[in-house]
Amino acid sequence: GLVGSEMCIRDMILIRSLELGAGTVQICENIEYLKLSSDERRQLYERFGERLNIEVGARGFRMEDFMPALSAAADFGSDYLRIVVENGNFAVDAKTAINTIETMVPYLEKAQIKLGLENHFNFTPHQIAEIMQRINHPLIGVCFDPFNSISHLVGVNEAFTTLQPYINSLHLKDATIRRKNTGFYISGCSLGEGVVPAKELLQKLSLYKQIESVHLESWMDALETENETFAAENLLNSEGIKYLRSLL
């Protein structure tokens, strides 16, 4: 991930997002925004908040992970916090997840911030749906990623159908799939050039007016140098934003 600094977040994330014409950006844990002081985060919000909605993403499902992320979300003026459950060797089962989210709810209500549980690697889509059914709270939903559930051998369409009633934010990315020896190789590509039915997903979510935000995620391997990686990622972002705008 990029080094957490005010300059890094300002120049590489916020300014670039504005240059691309984005209305919302999600700053996740790989940017290490928690290294910034509360005052530094608030200064970024004061500078960019009127032009750009800044959301926060966090990793970890203990209260000691959640509370700093919630405070950072408030500093950035965010109304949305995305959570990835797993963090290192700390594993969470469904019962623990439900109990933890129920503990989080009063803090979310006080801050009026919505929570998005990402369909990452810890739970299957059906397990996440069961957690959502048990919680049944308007501030709690799913941040849907089309490809993450592949780790459970659940494809894009099946995962989406299972989680659609609970989706409140979308990480939209694309990929190609090809045979490689005795297995399959999944590789990120420009949005619209792979197997993800982006237009169909957006249309289905729009019918229920349930989506808070749509985030382009440029999924790619690092290249030989940092400059080459940034250049390739900038190209993917520019192409992806252009394609995404054609769908909205």
PDB file of C-alpha atoms in Angstrom:
ATOM      1  CA  GLY A   1       0.000   0.000   0.000  1.00  0.00           C
ATOM      2  CA  LEU A   2       0.938   3.633  -0.249  1.00  0.00           C
ATOM      3  CA  VAL A   3       2.596   5.338   2.676  1.00  0.00           C
ATOM      4  CA  GLY A   4       0.071   7.047   4.934  1.00  0.00           C
ATOM      5  CA  SER A   5       0.683  10.771   4.788  1.00  0.00           C
ATOM      6  CA  GLU A   6      -1.416  13.868   4.261  1.00  0.00           C
ATOM      7  CA  MET A   7       0.480  14.652   1.045  1.00  0.00           C
ATOM      8  CA  CYS A   8      -0.014  11.106  -0.265  1.00  0.00           C
ATOM      9  CA  ILE A   9      -3.756  11.148   0.374  1.00  0.00           C
ATOM     10  CA  ARG A  10      -4.126  14.692  -0.953  1.00  0.00           C
ATOM     11  CA  ASP A  11      -2.066  14.327  -4.122  1.00  0.00           C
ATOM     12  CA  MET A  12      -2.554  10.686  -5.096  1.00  0.00           C
ATOM     13  CA  ILE A  13      -6.115  10.114  -3.983  1.00  0.00           C
ATOM     14  CA  LEU A  14      -8.197  13.255  -3.534  1.00  0.00           C
ATOM     15  CA  ILE A  15      -6.778  15.512  -6.246  1.00  0.00           C
ATOM     16  CA  ARG A  16      -6.631  12.651  -8.748  1.00  0.00           C
ATOM     17  CA  SER A  17     -10.236  11.720  -7.969  1.00  0.00           C
ATOM     18  CA  LEU A  18     -11.331  15.273  -8.682  1.00  0.00           C
ATOM     19  CA  GLU A  19      -9.332  15.295 -11.922  1.00  0.00           C
ATOM     20  CA  LEU A  20     -11.206  12.160 -13.005  1.00  0.00           C
ATOM     21  CA  GLY A  21     -14.531  13.806 -12.190  1.00  0.00           C
ATOM     22  CA  ALA A  22     -15.411  11.448  -9.331  1.00  0.00           C
ATOM     23  CA  GLY A  23     -17.996  12.528  -6.783  1.00  0.00           C
ATOM     24  CA  THR A  24     -17.026  10.006  -4.108  1.00  0.00           C
ATOM     25  CA  VAL A  25     -13.794   8.297  -3.109  1.00  0.00           C
ATOM     26  CA  GLN A  26     -13.241   5.521  -0.593  1.00  0.00           C
ATOM     27  CA  ILE A  27      -9.949   5.684   1.322  1.00  0.00           C
ATOM     28  CA  CYS A  28      -9.204   2.189   2.606  1.00  0.00           C
ATOM     29  CA  GLU A  29      -6.767   0.691   5.080  1.00  0.00           C
ATOM     30  CA  ASN A  30      -3.928   0.247   2.565  1.00  0.00           C
ATOM     31  CA  ILE A  31      -3.580   4.050   2.539  1.00  0.00           C
ATOM     32  CA  GLU A  32      -3.027   3.997   6.328  1.00  0.00           C
ATOM     33  CA  TYR A  33      -5.100   7.121   6.950  1.00  0.00           C
ATOM     34  CA  LEU A  34      -5.055   6.363  10.682  1.00  0.00           C
ATOM     35  CA  LYS A  35      -1.455   7.607  10.728  1.00  0.00           C
ATOM     36  CA  LEU A  36      -2.855  11.095  10.193  1.00  0.00           C
ATOM     37  CA  SER A  37      -3.943  13.108  13.195  1.00  0.00           C
ATOM     38  CA  SER A  38      -7.594  13.996  13.627  1.00  0.00           C
ATOM     39  CA  ASP A  39      -6.733  17.616  12.782  1.00  0.00           C
ATOM     40  CA  GLU A  40      -4.979  16.554   9.556  1.00  0.00           C
ATOM     41  CA  ARG A  41      -7.984  14.536   8.459  1.00  0.00           C
ATOM     42  CA  ARG A  42     -10.342  17.402   9.227  1.00  0.00           C
ATOM     43  CA  GLN A  43      -8.161  19.784   7.235  1.00  0.00           C
ATOM     44  CA  LEU A  44      -8.435  17.472   4.228  1.00  0.00           C
ATOM     45  CA  TYR A  45     -12.208  17.422   4.663  1.00  0.00           C
ATOM     46  CA  GLU A  46     -12.341  21.225   4.870  1.00  0.00           C
ATOM     47  CA  ARG A  47     -10.345  21.497   1.653  1.00  0.00           C
ATOM     48  CA  PHE A  48     -12.057  18.767  -0.379  1.00  0.00           C
ATOM     49  CA  GLY A  49     -15.343  17.958   1.360  1.00  0.00           C
ATOM     50  CA  GLU A  50     -17.542  20.310  -0.657  1.00  0.00           C
ATOM     51  CA  ARG A  51     -16.347  18.810  -3.947  1.00  0.00           C
ATOM     52  CA  LEU A  52     -15.741  15.195  -2.980  1.00  0.00           C
ATOM     53  CA  ASN A  53     -17.536  12.795  -0.664  1.00  0.00           C
ATOM     54  CA  ILE A  54     -14.802  10.949   1.273  1.00  0.00           C
ATOM     55  CA  GLU A  55     -15.684   7.467   2.531  1.00  0.00           C
ATOM     56  CA  VAL A  56     -13.541   5.287   4.774  1.00  0.00           C
ATOM     57  CA  GLY A  57     -12.661   1.603   4.575  1.00  0.00           C
ATOM     58  CA  ALA A  58     -11.206  -0.415   7.449  1.00  0.00           C
ATOM     59  CA  ARG A  59      -9.916  -3.918   8.154  1.00  0.00           C
ATOM     60  CA  GLY A  60     -10.566  -5.857  11.345  1.00  0.00           C
ATOM     61  CA  PHE A  61     -13.678  -6.725  13.304  1.00  0.00           C
ATOM     62  CA  ARG A  62     -12.801  -5.921  16.878  1.00  0.00           C
ATOM     63  CA  MET A  63     -13.957  -2.758  18.604  1.00  0.00           C
ATOM     64  CA  GLU A  64     -10.334  -1.603  18.786  1.00  0.00           C
ATOM     65  CA  ASP A  65     -10.315  -1.736  14.970  1.00  0.00           C
ATOM     66  CA  PHE A  66     -13.764  -0.227  14.554  1.00  0.00           C
ATOM     67  CA  MET A  67     -13.627   2.809  16.864  1.00  0.00           C
ATOM     68  CA  PRO A  68     -10.554   4.514  15.292  1.00  0.00           C
ATOM     69  CA  ALA A  69     -12.027   3.937  11.824  1.00  0.00           C
ATOM     70  CA  LEU A  70     -15.357   5.415  12.908  1.00  0.00           C
ATOM     71  CA  SER A  71     -13.578   8.472  14.319  1.00  0.00           C
ATOM     72  CA  ALA A  72     -11.654   8.873  11.058  1.00  0.00           C
ATOM     73  CA  ALA A  73     -14.886   8.610   9.085  1.00  0.00           C
ATOM     74  CA  ALA A  74     -16.351  11.418  11.175  1.00  0.00           C
ATOM     75  CA  ASP A  75     -13.209  13.531  10.635  1.00  0.00           C
ATOM     76  CA  PHE A  76     -13.571  13.107   6.866  1.00  0.00           C
ATOM     77  CA  GLY A  77     -17.268  14.029   7.029  1.00  0.00           C
ATOM     78  CA  SER A  78     -18.123  10.535   5.809  1.00  0.00           C
ATOM     79  CA  ASP A  79     -21.527   8.907   6.103  1.00  0.00           C
ATOM     80  CA  TYR A  80     -20.243   5.444   5.182  1.00  0.00           C
ATOM     81  CA  LEU A  81     -17.752   2.985   6.671  1.00  0.00           C
ATOM     82  CA  ARG A  82     -16.788  -0.185   4.815  1.00  0.00           C
ATOM     83  CA  ILE A  83     -15.441  -3.080   6.891  1.00  0.00           C
ATOM     84  CA  VAL A  84     -13.370  -6.115   5.893  1.00  0.00           C
ATOM     85  CA  VAL A  85     -13.725  -8.735   8.609  1.00  0.00           C
ATOM     86  CA  GLU A  86     -10.441 -10.629   8.517  1.00  0.00           C
ATOM     87  CA  ASN A  87      -7.270  -9.115   9.886  1.00  0.00           C
ATOM     88  CA  GLY A  88      -4.189 -11.310  10.090  1.00  0.00           C
ATOM     89  CA  ASN A  89      -4.845 -14.478  12.088  1.00  0.00           C
ATOM     90  CA  PHE A  90      -7.915 -13.074  13.822  1.00  0.00           C
ATOM     91  CA  ALA A  91     -10.861 -15.187  12.618  1.00  0.00           C
ATOM     92  CA  VAL A  92     -14.543 -14.353  13.050  1.00  0.00           C
ATOM     93  CA  ASP A  93     -17.519 -16.712  12.956  1.00  0.00           C
ATOM     94  CA  ALA A  94     -21.070 -15.641  12.112  1.00  0.00           C
ATOM     95  CA  LYS A  95     -22.232 -15.505  15.750  1.00  0.00           C
ATOM     96  CA  THR A  96     -19.302 -13.286  16.710  1.00  0.00           C
ATOM     97  CA  ALA A  97     -19.971 -11.064  13.699  1.00  0.00           C
ATOM     98  CA  ILE A  98     -23.602 -10.573  14.694  1.00  0.00           C
ATOM     99  CA  ASN A  99     -22.688  -9.775  18.312  1.00  0.00           C
ATOM    100  CA  THR A 100     -19.982  -7.340  17.213  1.00  0.00           C
ATOM    101  CA  ILE A 101     -22.210  -5.504  14.737  1.00  0.00           C
ATOM    102  CA  GLU A 102     -24.936  -5.197  17.373  1.00  0.00           C
ATOM    103  CA  THR A 103     -22.333  -3.587  19.648  1.00  0.00           C
ATOM    104  CA  MET A 104     -21.368  -1.197  16.842  1.00  0.00           C
ATOM    105  CA  VAL A 105     -24.920  -0.087  16.079  1.00  0.00           C
ATOM    106  CA  PRO A 106     -25.329   2.557  18.845  1.00  0.00           C
ATOM    107  CA  TYR A 107     -22.082   4.259  17.766  1.00  0.00           C
ATOM    108  CA  LEU A 108     -23.177   4.212  14.127  1.00  0.00           C
ATOM    109  CA  GLU A 109     -26.581   5.613  15.070  1.00  0.00           C
ATOM    110  CA  LYS A 110     -25.005   8.436  17.055  1.00  0.00           C
ATOM    111  CA  ALA A 111     -22.668   9.330  14.177  1.00  0.00           C
ATOM    112  CA  GLN A 112     -25.317   8.634  11.497  1.00  0.00           C
ATOM    113  CA  ILE A 113     -22.807   6.568   9.552  1.00  0.00           C
ATOM    114  CA  LYS A 114     -23.787   3.502   7.537  1.00  0.00           C
ATOM    115  CA  LEU A 115     -21.742   0.312   7.758  1.00  0.00           C
ATOM    116  CA  GLY A 116     -20.924  -1.842   4.738  1.00  0.00           C
ATOM    117  CA  LEU A 117     -19.684  -5.382   5.418  1.00  0.00           C
ATOM    118  CA  GLU A 118     -17.646  -6.354   2.360  1.00  0.00           C
ATOM    119  CA  ASN A 119     -18.099  -9.840   0.930  1.00  0.00           C
ATOM    120  CA  HIS A 120     -14.453 -10.648   1.399  1.00  0.00           C
ATOM    121  CA  PHE A 121     -12.930 -14.055   2.153  1.00  0.00           C
ATOM    122  CA  ASN A 122     -14.167 -14.866   5.644  1.00  0.00           C
ATOM    123  CA  PHE A 123     -17.856 -15.540   4.865  1.00  0.00           C
ATOM    124  CA  THR A 124     -19.781 -16.983   1.946  1.00  0.00           C
ATOM    125  CA  PRO A 125     -22.522 -14.810   0.423  1.00  0.00           C
ATOM    126  CA  HIS A 126     -25.170 -16.975   2.106  1.00  0.00           C
ATOM    127  CA  GLN A 127     -23.515 -16.506   5.498  1.00  0.00           C
ATOM    128  CA  ILE A 128     -23.412 -12.732   4.976  1.00  0.00           C
ATOM    129  CA  ALA A 129     -27.079 -12.743   3.968  1.00  0.00           C
ATOM    130  CA  GLU A 130     -27.936 -14.613   7.177  1.00  0.00           C
ATOM    131  CA  ILE A 131     -25.971 -12.043   9.205  1.00  0.00           C
ATOM    132  CA  MET A 132     -27.878  -9.205   7.506  1.00  0.00           C
ATOM    133  CA  GLN A 133     -31.209 -10.917   8.198  1.00  0.00           C
ATOM    134  CA  ARG A 134     -30.359 -11.306  11.870  1.00  0.00           C
ATOM    135  CA  ILE A 135     -29.157  -7.705  12.255  1.00  0.00           C
ATOM    136  CA  ASN A 136     -31.976  -6.160  10.160  1.00  0.00           C
ATOM    137  CA  HIS A 137     -30.941  -2.536  10.690  1.00  0.00           C
ATOM    138  CA  PRO A 138     -31.162   0.301   8.127  1.00  0.00           C
ATOM    139  CA  LEU A 139     -27.581   1.426   8.801  1.00  0.00           C
ATOM    140  CA  ILE A 140     -26.112  -2.038   8.182  1.00  0.00           C
ATOM    141  CA  GLY A 141     -25.584  -3.394   4.680  1.00  0.00           C
ATOM    142  CA  VAL A 142     -23.124  -4.976   2.277  1.00  0.00           C
ATOM    143  CA  CYS A 143     -20.309  -3.438   0.275  1.00  0.00           C
ATOM    144  CA  PHE A 144     -20.411  -5.761  -2.708  1.00  0.00           C
ATOM    145  CA  ASP A 145     -17.328  -6.802  -4.653  1.00  0.00           C
ATOM    146  CA  PRO A 146     -18.088  -8.867  -7.771  1.00  0.00           C
ATOM    147  CA  PHE A 147     -15.055 -11.151  -7.510  1.00  0.00           C
ATOM    148  CA  ASN A 148     -14.280 -11.658  -3.830  1.00  0.00           C
ATOM    149  CA  SER A 149     -16.678 -14.565  -3.412  1.00  0.00           C
ATOM    150  CA  ILE A 150     -14.754 -16.508  -6.050  1.00  0.00           C
ATOM    151  CA  SER A 151     -12.637 -17.626  -3.084  1.00  0.00           C
ATOM    152  CA  HIS A 152     -15.694 -19.667  -2.014  1.00  0.00           C
ATOM    153  CA  LEU A 153     -16.300 -20.910  -5.592  1.00  0.00           C
ATOM    154  CA  VAL A 154     -19.284 -18.552  -5.863  1.00  0.00           C
ATOM    155  CA  GLY A 155     -19.507 -16.651  -9.136  1.00  0.00           C
ATOM    156  CA  VAL A 156     -20.395 -13.008  -9.723  1.00  0.00           C
ATOM    157  CA  ASN A 157     -24.075 -13.493 -10.584  1.00  0.00           C
ATOM    158  CA  GLU A 158     -24.798 -15.953  -7.776  1.00  0.00           C
ATOM    159  CA  ALA A 159     -23.088 -13.761  -5.180  1.00  0.00           C
ATOM    160  CA  PHE A 160     -24.942 -10.678  -6.410  1.00  0.00           C
ATOM    161  CA  THR A 161     -28.345 -12.390  -6.399  1.00  0.00           C
ATOM    162  CA  THR A 162     -27.801 -13.628  -2.840  1.00  0.00           C
ATOM    163  CA  LEU A 163     -26.668 -10.273  -1.475  1.00  0.00           C
ATOM    164  CA  GLN A 164     -28.635  -7.810  -3.600  1.00  0.00           C
ATOM    165  CA  PRO A 165     -31.267  -6.957  -0.954  1.00  0.00           C
ATOM    166  CA  TYR A 166     -28.515  -5.800   1.406  1.00  0.00           C
ATOM    167  CA  ILE A 167     -26.081  -3.997  -0.943  1.00  0.00           C
ATOM    168  CA  ASN A 168     -25.537  -0.339  -0.054  1.00  0.00           C
ATOM    169  CA  SER A 169     -22.232   0.228  -1.865  1.00  0.00           C
ATOM    170  CA  LEU A 170     -20.441  -1.335  -4.812  1.00  0.00           C
ATOM    171  CA  HIS A 171     -16.788  -1.985  -5.622  1.00  0.00           C
ATOM    172  CA  LEU A 172     -16.978  -2.294  -9.391  1.00  0.00           C
ATOM    173  CA  LYS A 173     -14.089  -3.990 -11.145  1.00  0.00           C
ATOM    174  CA  ASP A 174     -13.630  -6.353 -14.074  1.00  0.00           C
ATOM    175  CA  ALA A 175     -11.492  -9.358 -14.931  1.00  0.00           C
ATOM    176  CA  THR A 176     -10.800 -11.959 -17.564  1.00  0.00           C
ATOM    177  CA  ILE A 177     -10.649 -15.695 -16.878  1.00  0.00           C
ATOM    178  CA  ARG A 178      -8.583 -18.167 -18.862  1.00  0.00           C
ATOM    179  CA  ARG A 179      -7.327 -21.706 -18.503  1.00  0.00           C
ATOM    180  CA  LYS A 180      -3.760 -22.094 -17.248  1.00  0.00           C
ATOM    181  CA  ASN A 181      -2.409 -25.618 -17.111  1.00  0.00           C
ATOM    182  CA  THR A 182      -4.789 -27.523 -14.803  1.00  0.00           C
ATOM    183  CA  GLY A 183      -6.333 -24.406 -13.309  1.00  0.00           C
ATOM    184  CA  PHE A 184      -7.767 -20.997 -14.137  1.00  0.00           C
ATOM    185  CA  TYR A 185      -6.084 -17.603 -14.156  1.00  0.00           C
ATOM    186  CA  ILE A 186      -8.197 -14.597 -13.155  1.00  0.00           C
ATOM    187  CA  SER A 187      -6.663 -11.289 -14.169  1.00  0.00           C
ATOM    188  CA  GLY A 188      -7.890  -7.723 -13.708  1.00  0.00           C
ATOM    189  CA  CYS A 189      -8.703  -5.635 -16.780  1.00  0.00           C
ATOM    190  CA  SER A 190     -10.380  -2.385 -17.776  1.00  0.00           C
ATOM    191  CA  LEU A 191     -14.005  -2.111 -16.759  1.00  0.00           C
ATOM    192  CA  GLY A 192     -16.192  -3.367 -19.604  1.00  0.00           C
ATOM    193  CA  GLU A 193     -13.548  -5.632 -21.120  1.00  0.00           C
ATOM    194  CA  GLY A 194     -14.044  -8.659 -18.871  1.00  0.00           C
ATOM    195  CA  VAL A 195     -16.791 -10.935 -17.598  1.00  0.00           C
ATOM    196  CA  VAL A 196     -18.507  -8.692 -15.038  1.00  0.00           C
ATOM    197  CA  PRO A 197     -21.995  -7.606 -16.243  1.00  0.00           C
ATOM    198  CA  ALA A 198     -21.570  -4.097 -14.867  1.00  0.00           C
ATOM    199  CA  LYS A 199     -24.548  -2.586 -16.694  1.00  0.00           C
ATOM    200  CA  GLU A 200     -26.911  -5.294 -15.443  1.00  0.00           C
ATOM    201  CA  LEU A 201     -25.702  -4.994 -11.851  1.00  0.00           C
ATOM    202  CA  LEU A 202     -26.185  -1.224 -11.842  1.00  0.00           C
ATOM    203  CA  GLN A 203     -29.622  -1.468 -13.434  1.00  0.00           C
ATOM    204  CA  LYS A 204     -30.821  -3.957 -10.835  1.00  0.00           C
ATOM    205  CA  LEU A 205     -29.545  -1.841  -7.960  1.00  0.00           C
ATOM    206  CA  SER A 206     -31.032   1.332  -9.452  1.00  0.00           C
ATOM    207  CA  LEU A 207     -34.495  -0.239  -9.496  1.00  0.00           C
ATOM    208  CA  TYR A 208     -34.495  -0.252  -5.704  1.00  0.00           C
ATOM    209  CA  LYS A 209     -32.605   3.042  -5.276  1.00  0.00           C
ATOM    210  CA  GLN A 210     -30.558   1.301  -2.593  1.00  0.00           C
ATOM    211  CA  ILE A 211     -26.998   2.107  -3.590  1.00  0.00           C
ATOM    212  CA  GLU A 212     -25.010   4.710  -1.624  1.00  0.00           C
ATOM    213  CA  SER A 213     -21.969   4.791  -3.882  1.00  0.00           C
ATOM    214  CA  VAL A 214     -20.257   3.022  -6.764  1.00  0.00           C
ATOM    215  CA  HIS A 215     -16.473   2.760  -6.583  1.00  0.00           C
ATOM    216  CA  LEU A 216     -14.271   1.909  -9.516  1.00  0.00           C
ATOM    217  CA  GLU A 217     -11.612  -0.554  -8.396  1.00  0.00           C
ATOM    218  CA  SER A 218      -8.751  -0.878 -10.865  1.00  0.00           C
ATOM    219  CA  TRP A 219      -7.558  -4.424 -10.276  1.00  0.00           C
ATOM    220  CA  MET A 220      -4.029  -5.007 -11.527  1.00  0.00           C
ATOM    221  CA  ASP A 221      -0.666  -6.496 -10.602  1.00  0.00           C
ATOM    222  CA  ALA A 222       2.238  -4.220  -9.775  1.00  0.00           C
ATOM    223  CA  LEU A 223       4.663  -3.630 -12.638  1.00  0.00           C
ATOM    224  CA  GLU A 224       8.452  -3.505 -12.463  1.00  0.00           C
ATOM    225  CA  THR A 225       8.640   0.061 -11.166  1.00  0.00           C
ATOM    226  CA  GLU A 226       6.363   2.242  -9.092  1.00  0.00           C
ATOM    227  CA  ASN A 227       6.123   4.827 -11.881  1.00  0.00           C
ATOM    228  CA  GLU A 228       5.038   2.166 -14.392  1.00  0.00           C
ATOM    229  CA  THR A 229       2.450   0.879 -11.939  1.00  0.00           C
ATOM    230  CA  PHE A 230       0.999   4.351 -11.323  1.00  0.00           C
ATOM    231  CA  ALA A 231       0.887   5.112 -15.044  1.00  0.00           C
ATOM    232  CA  ALA A 232      -0.929   1.864 -15.818  1.00  0.00           C
ATOM    233  CA  GLU A 233      -3.334   2.371 -12.925  1.00  0.00           C
ATOM    234  CA  ASN A 234      -4.081   5.938 -14.047  1.00  0.00           C
ATOM    235  CA  LEU A 235      -4.944   4.620 -17.497  1.00  0.00           C
ATOM    236  CA  LEU A 236      -7.235   1.941 -16.039  1.00  0.00           C
ATOM    237  CA  ASN A 237      -8.910   4.560 -13.857  1.00  0.00           C
ATOM    238  CA  SER A 238      -9.453   6.973 -16.747  1.00  0.00           C
ATOM    239  CA  GLU A 239     -10.869   4.258 -19.011  1.00  0.00           C
ATOM    240  CA  GLY A 240     -12.963   2.815 -16.198  1.00  0.00           C
ATOM    241  CA  ILE A 241     -14.502   6.152 -15.185  1.00  0.00           C
ATOM    242  CA  LYS A 242     -15.343   6.887 -18.827  1.00  0.00           C
ATOM    243  CA  TYR A 243     -17.035   3.507 -19.227  1.00  0.00           C
ATOM    244  CA  LEU A 244     -18.833   3.784 -15.911  1.00  0.00           C
ATOM    245  CA  ARG A 245     -20.241   7.197 -16.818  1.00  0.00           C
ATOM    246  CA  SER A 246     -21.627   5.695 -20.020  1.00  0.00           C
ATOM    247  CA  LEU A 247     -23.661   3.274 -17.879  1.00  0.00           C
ATOM    248  CA  LEU A 248     -25.096   5.786 -15.413  1.00  0.00           C
TER     249      LEU A 248
END
